[in-house]
mmCIF file of C-alpha atoms in Angstrom:
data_model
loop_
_atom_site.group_PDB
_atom_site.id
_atom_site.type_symbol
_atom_site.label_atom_id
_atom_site.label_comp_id
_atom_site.label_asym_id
_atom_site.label_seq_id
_atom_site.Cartn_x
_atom_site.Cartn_y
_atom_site.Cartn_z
ATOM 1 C CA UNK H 1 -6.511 -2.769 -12.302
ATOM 2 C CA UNK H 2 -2.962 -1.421 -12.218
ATOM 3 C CA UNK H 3 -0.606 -4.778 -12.359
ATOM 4 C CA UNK H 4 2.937 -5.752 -12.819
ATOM 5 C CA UNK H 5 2.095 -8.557 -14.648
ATOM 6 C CA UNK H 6 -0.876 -7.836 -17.761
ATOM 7 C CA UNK H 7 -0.794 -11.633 -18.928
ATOM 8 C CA UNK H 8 -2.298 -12.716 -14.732
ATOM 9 C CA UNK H 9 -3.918 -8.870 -15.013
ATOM 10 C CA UNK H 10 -5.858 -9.943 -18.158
ATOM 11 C CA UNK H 11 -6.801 -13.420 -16.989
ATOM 12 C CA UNK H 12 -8.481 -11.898 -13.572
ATOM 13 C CA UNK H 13 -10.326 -9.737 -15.685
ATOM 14 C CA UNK H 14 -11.645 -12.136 -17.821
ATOM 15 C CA UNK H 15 -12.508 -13.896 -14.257
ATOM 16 C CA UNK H 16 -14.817 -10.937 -13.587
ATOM 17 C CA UNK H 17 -16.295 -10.549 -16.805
ATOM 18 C CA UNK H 18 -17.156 -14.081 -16.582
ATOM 19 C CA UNK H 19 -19.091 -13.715 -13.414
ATOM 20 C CA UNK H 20 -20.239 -10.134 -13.545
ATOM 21 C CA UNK H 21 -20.980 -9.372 -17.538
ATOM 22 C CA UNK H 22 -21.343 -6.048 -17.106
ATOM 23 C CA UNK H 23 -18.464 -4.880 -15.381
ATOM 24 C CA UNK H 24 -16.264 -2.151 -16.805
ATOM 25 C CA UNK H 25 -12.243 -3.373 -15.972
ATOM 26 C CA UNK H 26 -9.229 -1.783 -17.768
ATOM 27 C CA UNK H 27 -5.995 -3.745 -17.203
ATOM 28 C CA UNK H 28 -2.899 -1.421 -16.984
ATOM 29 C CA UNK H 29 0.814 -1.704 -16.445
ATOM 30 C CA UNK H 30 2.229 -0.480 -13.423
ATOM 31 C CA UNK H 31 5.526 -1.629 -11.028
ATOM 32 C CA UNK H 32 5.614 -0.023 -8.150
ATOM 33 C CA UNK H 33 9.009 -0.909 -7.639
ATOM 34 C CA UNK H 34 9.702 1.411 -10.319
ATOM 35 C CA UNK H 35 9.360 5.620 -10.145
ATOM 36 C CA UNK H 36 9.467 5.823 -14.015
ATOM 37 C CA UNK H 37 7.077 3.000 -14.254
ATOM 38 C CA UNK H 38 4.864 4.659 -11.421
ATOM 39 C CA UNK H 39 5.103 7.925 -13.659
ATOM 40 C CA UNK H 40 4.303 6.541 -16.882
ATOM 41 C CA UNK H 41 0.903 4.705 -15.303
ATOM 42 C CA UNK H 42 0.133 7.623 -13.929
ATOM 43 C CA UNK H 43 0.698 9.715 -16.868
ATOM 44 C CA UNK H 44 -1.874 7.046 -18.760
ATOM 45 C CA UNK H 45 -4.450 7.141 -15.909
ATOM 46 C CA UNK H 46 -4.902 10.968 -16.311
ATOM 47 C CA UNK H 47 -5.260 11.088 -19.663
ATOM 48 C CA UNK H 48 -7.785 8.520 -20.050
ATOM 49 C CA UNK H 49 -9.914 11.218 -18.252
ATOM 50 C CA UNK H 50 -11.219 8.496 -16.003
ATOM 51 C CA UNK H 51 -12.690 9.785 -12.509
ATOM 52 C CA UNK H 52 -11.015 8.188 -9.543
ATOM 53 C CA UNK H 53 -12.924 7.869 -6.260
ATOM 54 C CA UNK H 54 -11.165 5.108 -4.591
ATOM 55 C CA UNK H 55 -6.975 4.436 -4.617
ATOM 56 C CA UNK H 56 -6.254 0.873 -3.210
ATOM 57 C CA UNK H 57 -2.577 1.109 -2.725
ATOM 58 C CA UNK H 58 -1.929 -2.531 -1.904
ATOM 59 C CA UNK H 59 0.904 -4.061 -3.913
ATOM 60 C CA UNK H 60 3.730 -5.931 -1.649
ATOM 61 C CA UNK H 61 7.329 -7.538 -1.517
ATOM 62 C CA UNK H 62 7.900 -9.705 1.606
ATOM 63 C CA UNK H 63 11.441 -10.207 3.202
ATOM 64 C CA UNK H 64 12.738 -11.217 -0.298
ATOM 65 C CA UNK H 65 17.079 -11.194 -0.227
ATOM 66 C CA UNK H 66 18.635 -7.595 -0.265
ATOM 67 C CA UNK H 67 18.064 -5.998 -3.373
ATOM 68 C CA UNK H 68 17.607 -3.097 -5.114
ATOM 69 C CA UNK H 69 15.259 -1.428 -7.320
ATOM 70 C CA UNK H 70 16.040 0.275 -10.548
ATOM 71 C CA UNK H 71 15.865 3.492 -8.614
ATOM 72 C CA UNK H 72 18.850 1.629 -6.296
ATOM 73 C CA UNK H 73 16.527 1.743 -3.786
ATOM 74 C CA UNK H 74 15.994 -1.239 -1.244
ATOM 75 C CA UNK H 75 13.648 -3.546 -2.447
ATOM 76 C CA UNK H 76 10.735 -3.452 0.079
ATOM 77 C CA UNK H 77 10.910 0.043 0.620
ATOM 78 C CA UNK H 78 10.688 0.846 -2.988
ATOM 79 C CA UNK H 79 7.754 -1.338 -3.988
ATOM 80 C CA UNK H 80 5.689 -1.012 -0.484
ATOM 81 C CA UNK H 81 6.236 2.794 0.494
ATOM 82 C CA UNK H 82 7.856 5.161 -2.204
ATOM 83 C CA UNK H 83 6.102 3.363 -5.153
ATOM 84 C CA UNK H 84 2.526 4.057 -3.702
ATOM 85 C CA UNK H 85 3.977 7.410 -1.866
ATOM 86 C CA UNK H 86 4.605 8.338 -6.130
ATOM 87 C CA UNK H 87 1.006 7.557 -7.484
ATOM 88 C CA UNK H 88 -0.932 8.765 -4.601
ATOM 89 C CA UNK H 89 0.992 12.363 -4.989
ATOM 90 C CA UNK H 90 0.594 11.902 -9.266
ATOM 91 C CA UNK H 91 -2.947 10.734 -8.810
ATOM 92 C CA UNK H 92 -4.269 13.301 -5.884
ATOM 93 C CA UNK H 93 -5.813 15.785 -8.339
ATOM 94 C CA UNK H 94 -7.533 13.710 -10.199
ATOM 95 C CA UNK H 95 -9.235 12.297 -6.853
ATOM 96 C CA UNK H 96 -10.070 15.732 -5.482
ATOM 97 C CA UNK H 97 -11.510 17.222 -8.977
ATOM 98 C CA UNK H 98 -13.647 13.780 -9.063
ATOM 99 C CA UNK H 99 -14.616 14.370 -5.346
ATOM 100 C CA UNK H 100 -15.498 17.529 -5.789
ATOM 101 C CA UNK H 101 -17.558 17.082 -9.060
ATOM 102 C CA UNK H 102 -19.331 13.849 -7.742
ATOM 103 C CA UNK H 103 -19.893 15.813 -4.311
ATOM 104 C CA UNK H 104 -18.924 12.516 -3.020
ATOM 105 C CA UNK H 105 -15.927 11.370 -0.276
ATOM 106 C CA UNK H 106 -12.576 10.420 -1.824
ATOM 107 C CA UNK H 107 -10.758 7.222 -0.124
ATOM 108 C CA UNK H 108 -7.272 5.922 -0.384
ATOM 109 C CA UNK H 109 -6.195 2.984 1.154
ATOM 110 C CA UNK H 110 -2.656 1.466 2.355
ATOM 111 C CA UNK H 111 -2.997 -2.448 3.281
ATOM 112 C CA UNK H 112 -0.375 -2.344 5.464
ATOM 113 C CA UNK H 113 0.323 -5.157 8.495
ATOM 114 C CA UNK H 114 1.040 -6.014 12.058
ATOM 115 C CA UNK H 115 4.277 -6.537 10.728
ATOM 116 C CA UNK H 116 4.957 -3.080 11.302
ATOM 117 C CA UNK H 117 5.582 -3.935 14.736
ATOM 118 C CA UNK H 118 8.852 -5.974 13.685
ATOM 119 C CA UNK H 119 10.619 -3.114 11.984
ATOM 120 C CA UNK H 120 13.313 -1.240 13.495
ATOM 121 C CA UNK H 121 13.082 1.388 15.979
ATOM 122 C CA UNK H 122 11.629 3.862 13.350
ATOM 123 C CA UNK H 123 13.215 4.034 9.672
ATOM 124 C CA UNK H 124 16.635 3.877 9.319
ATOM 125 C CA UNK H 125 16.666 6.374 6.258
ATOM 126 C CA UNK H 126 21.059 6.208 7.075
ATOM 127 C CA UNK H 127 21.343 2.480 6.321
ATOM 128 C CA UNK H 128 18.283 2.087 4.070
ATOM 129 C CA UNK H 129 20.549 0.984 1.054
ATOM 130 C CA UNK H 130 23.163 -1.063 3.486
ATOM 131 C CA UNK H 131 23.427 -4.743 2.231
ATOM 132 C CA UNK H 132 25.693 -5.256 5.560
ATOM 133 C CA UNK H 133 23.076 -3.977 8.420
ATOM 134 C CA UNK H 134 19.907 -5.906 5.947
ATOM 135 C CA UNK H 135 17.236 -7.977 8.072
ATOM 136 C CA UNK H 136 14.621 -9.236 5.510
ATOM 137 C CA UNK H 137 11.788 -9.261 7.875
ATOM 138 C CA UNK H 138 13.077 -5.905 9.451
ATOM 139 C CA UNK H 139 13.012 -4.257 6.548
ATOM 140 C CA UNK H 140 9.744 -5.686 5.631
ATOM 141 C CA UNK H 141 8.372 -3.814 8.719
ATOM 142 C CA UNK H 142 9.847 -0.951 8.042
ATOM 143 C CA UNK H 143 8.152 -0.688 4.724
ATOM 144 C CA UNK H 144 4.887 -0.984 6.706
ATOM 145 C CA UNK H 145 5.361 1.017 9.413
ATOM 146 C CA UNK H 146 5.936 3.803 6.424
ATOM 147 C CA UNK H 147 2.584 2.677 5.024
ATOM 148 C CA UNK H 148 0.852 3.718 8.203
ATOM 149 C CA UNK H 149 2.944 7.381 8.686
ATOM 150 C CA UNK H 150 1.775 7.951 4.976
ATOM 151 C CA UNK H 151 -1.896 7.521 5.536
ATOM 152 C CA UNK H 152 -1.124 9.715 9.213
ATOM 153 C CA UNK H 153 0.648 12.313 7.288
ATOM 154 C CA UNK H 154 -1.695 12.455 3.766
ATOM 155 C CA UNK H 155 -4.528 13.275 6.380
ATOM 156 C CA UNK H 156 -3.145 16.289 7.805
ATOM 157 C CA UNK H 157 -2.274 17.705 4.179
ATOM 158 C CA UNK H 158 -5.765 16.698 3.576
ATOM 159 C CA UNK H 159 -7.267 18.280 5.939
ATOM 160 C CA UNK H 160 -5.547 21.658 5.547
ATOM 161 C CA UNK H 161 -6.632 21.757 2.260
ATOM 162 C CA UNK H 162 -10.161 21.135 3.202
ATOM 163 C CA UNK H 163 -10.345 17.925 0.716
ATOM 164 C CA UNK H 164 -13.206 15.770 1.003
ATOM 165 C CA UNK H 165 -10.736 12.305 0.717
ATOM 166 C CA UNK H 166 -9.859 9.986 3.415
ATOM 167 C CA UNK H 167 -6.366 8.388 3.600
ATOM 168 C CA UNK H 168 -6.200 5.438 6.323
ATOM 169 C CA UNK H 169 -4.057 2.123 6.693
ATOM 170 C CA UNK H 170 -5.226 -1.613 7.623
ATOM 171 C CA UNK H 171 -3.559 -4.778 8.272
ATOM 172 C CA UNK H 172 -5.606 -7.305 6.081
ATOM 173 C CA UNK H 173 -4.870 -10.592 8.023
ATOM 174 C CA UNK H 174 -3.031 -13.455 7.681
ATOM 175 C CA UNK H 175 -3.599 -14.782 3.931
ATOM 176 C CA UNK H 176 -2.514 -17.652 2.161
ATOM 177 C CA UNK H 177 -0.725 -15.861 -0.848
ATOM 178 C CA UNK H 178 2.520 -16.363 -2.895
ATOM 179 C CA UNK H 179 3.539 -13.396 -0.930
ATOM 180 C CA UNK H 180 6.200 -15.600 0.882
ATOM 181 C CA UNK H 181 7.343 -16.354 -2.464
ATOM 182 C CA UNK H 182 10.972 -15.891 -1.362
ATOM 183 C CA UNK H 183 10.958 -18.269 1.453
ATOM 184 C CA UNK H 184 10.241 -22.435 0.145
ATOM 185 C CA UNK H 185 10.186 -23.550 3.669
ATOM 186 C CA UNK H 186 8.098 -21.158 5.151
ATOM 187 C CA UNK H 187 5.810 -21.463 2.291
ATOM 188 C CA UNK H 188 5.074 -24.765 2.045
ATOM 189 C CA UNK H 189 4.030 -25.131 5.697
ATOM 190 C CA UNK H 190 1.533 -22.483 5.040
ATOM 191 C CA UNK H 191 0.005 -24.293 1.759
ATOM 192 C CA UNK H 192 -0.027 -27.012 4.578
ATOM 193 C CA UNK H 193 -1.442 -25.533 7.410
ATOM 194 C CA UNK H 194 -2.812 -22.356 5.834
ATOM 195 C CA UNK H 195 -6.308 -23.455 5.431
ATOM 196 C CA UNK H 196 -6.651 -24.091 9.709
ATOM 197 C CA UNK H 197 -5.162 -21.200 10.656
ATOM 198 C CA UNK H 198 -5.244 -18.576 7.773
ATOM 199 C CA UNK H 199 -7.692 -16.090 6.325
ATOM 200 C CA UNK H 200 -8.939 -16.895 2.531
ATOM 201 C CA UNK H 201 -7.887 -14.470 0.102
ATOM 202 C CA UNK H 202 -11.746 -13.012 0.191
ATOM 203 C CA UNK H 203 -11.699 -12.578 4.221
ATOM 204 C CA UNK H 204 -8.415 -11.000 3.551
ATOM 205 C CA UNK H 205 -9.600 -8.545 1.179
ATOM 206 C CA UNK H 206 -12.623 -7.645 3.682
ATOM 207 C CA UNK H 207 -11.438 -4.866 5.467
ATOM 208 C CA UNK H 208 -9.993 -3.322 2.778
ATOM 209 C CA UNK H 209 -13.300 -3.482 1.138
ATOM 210 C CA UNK H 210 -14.975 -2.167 4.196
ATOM 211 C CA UNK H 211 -12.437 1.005 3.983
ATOM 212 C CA UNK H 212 -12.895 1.455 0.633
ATOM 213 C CA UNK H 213 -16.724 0.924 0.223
ATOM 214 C CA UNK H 214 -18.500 1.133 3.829
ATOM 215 C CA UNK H 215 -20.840 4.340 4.661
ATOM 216 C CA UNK H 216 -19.555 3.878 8.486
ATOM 217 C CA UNK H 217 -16.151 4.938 7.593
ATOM 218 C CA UNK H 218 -17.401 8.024 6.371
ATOM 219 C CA UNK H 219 -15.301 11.618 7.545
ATOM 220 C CA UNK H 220 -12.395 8.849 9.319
ATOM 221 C CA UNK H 221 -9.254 9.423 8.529
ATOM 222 C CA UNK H 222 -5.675 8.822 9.407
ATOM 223 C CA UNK H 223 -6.386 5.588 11.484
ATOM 224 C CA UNK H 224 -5.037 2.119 11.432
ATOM 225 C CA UNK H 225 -7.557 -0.787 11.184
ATOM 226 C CA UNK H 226 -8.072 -4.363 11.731
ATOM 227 C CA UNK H 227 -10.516 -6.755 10.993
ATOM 228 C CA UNK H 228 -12.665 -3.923 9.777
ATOM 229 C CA UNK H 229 -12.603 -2.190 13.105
ATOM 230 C CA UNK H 230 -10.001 1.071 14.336
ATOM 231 C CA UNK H 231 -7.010 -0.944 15.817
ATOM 232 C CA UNK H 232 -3.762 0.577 17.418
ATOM 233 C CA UNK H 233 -0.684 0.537 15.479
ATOM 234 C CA UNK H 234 3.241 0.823 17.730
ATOM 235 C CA UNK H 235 3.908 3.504 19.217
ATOM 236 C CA UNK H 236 6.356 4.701 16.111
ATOM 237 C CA UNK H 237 3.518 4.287 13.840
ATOM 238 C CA UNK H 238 1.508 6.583 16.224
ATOM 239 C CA UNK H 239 4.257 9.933 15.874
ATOM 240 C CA UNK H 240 3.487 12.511 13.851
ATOM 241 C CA UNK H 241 7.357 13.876 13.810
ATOM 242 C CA UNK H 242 7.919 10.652 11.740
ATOM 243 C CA UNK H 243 5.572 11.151 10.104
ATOM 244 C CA UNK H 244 6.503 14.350 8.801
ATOM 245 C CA UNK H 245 9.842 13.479 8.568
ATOM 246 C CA UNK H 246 9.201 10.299 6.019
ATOM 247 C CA UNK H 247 6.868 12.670 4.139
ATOM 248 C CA UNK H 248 9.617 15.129 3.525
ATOM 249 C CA UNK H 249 12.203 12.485 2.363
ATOM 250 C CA UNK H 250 10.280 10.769 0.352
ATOM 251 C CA UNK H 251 9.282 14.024 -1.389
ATOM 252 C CA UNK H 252 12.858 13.895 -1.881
ATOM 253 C CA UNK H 253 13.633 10.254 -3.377
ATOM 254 C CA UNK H 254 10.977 10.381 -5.875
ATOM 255 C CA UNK H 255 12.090 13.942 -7.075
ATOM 256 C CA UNK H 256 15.144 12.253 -8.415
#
């Protein structure tokens, strides 16, 4: 488990232990809204010569105020594109020397959302650090809407490299989490109304299960899912010109 926080990391684990004994769990350090933290995981991850067959990359920041990362890099784009964008590039050789030594299918996957659908008309890559043109929940999609162009754009590389590993985004579902942390209001009228309307946190987790785990995903790649079924993202989420184009820049702001 790769998480900002050991002291919660370490109590979930001992959750787990608890009700599965024999599970194996490591707790490590990792903020994604960090490249030198993302590097330094990383960095520990290889050379614990652990095999990796599945990459999960599902840590988020929702609409919080405009801020920015030690990186001075917008908040939400930092922790919910570039961070994950870092340790799937760091971590990619390890999954295809495991894949290819297991002989068995390599999976990454991006939980994403439907909020990719509020973003802006693309990225705005020119005003991506611009406290004066900031829209929390903008932004927020715009972090998303990358999550889906990286899983579009990891296939292709994939593919041309003849890689047995699947790379694919999903939009869990609506889930009563702290993840409106930033926004009282808001969140205390879903602890109120949350358990009508909302998703558990183990429904939420499903189809990112199913992606990571489920034989009748095998060979698909580069799709967007919901409810553990192929859904259809925005038309911006669908072009692979973006695609490429968010690829190559964020090549460039975690080269820095």
């Amino acid at each position: 488990m790769a998480v900002r926080n050991t002291d919660s990391g370490k109590k979930v684990k001992q959750t787990i232990l608890d009700e599965i004994p024999t599970a194996k769990v490591d707790v490590m350090e990792l903020d994604l809204s960090s490249l030198a933290s993302v590097k330094s995981f990383a960095a520990n991850f290889i050379s614990s010569g652990l095999p990796l067959n599945i990459l999960i990359n599902n840590a988020g920041v929702m609409a919080p105020p405009f801020t920015l990362s030690k990186d001075n890099i917008e908040l939400q784009f930092a922790t919910n594109h570039l961070g994950h964008f870092l340790l799937t590039q760091l971590l990619l050789e390890t999954m295809k020397n495991t894949s290819h030594e297991q002989k068995r299918e390599g999976r990454i996957v991006n939980v994403s959302s439907e909020g990719h659908k509020f973003a802006y008309k693309g990225i705005y890559y020119d005003q991506l650090n611009d406290e004066s043109s900031y829209n929390a929940l903008y932004a927020y999609g715009q972090s998303k809407l990358a999550n889906i162009l990286h899983a579009k754009e990891l296939t292709k590389h994939l593919k041309e490299n003849g890689v047995n590993i699947t790379a694919n985004a999903l939009h869990p579902g609506s889930i009563a989490t702290n993840l409106l942390r930033y926004h009282n209001i808001i969140d205390g009228v879903v602890d109120w109304v949350g358990k009508y309307f909302l998703k558990s946190i183990p429904q939420g987790a499903a189809t990112t299960c199913y992606m990571a785990l489920h034989p009748q995903v095998n060979g698909v790649s580069g799709e967007y899912f919901m409810d553990s079924n192929i859904a259809q993202p925005n038309s911006y989420a669908k072009d692979a010109k973006s695609a490429k184009e968010l690829w190559d820049i964020s090549l460039n702001m975690v080269a820095q």
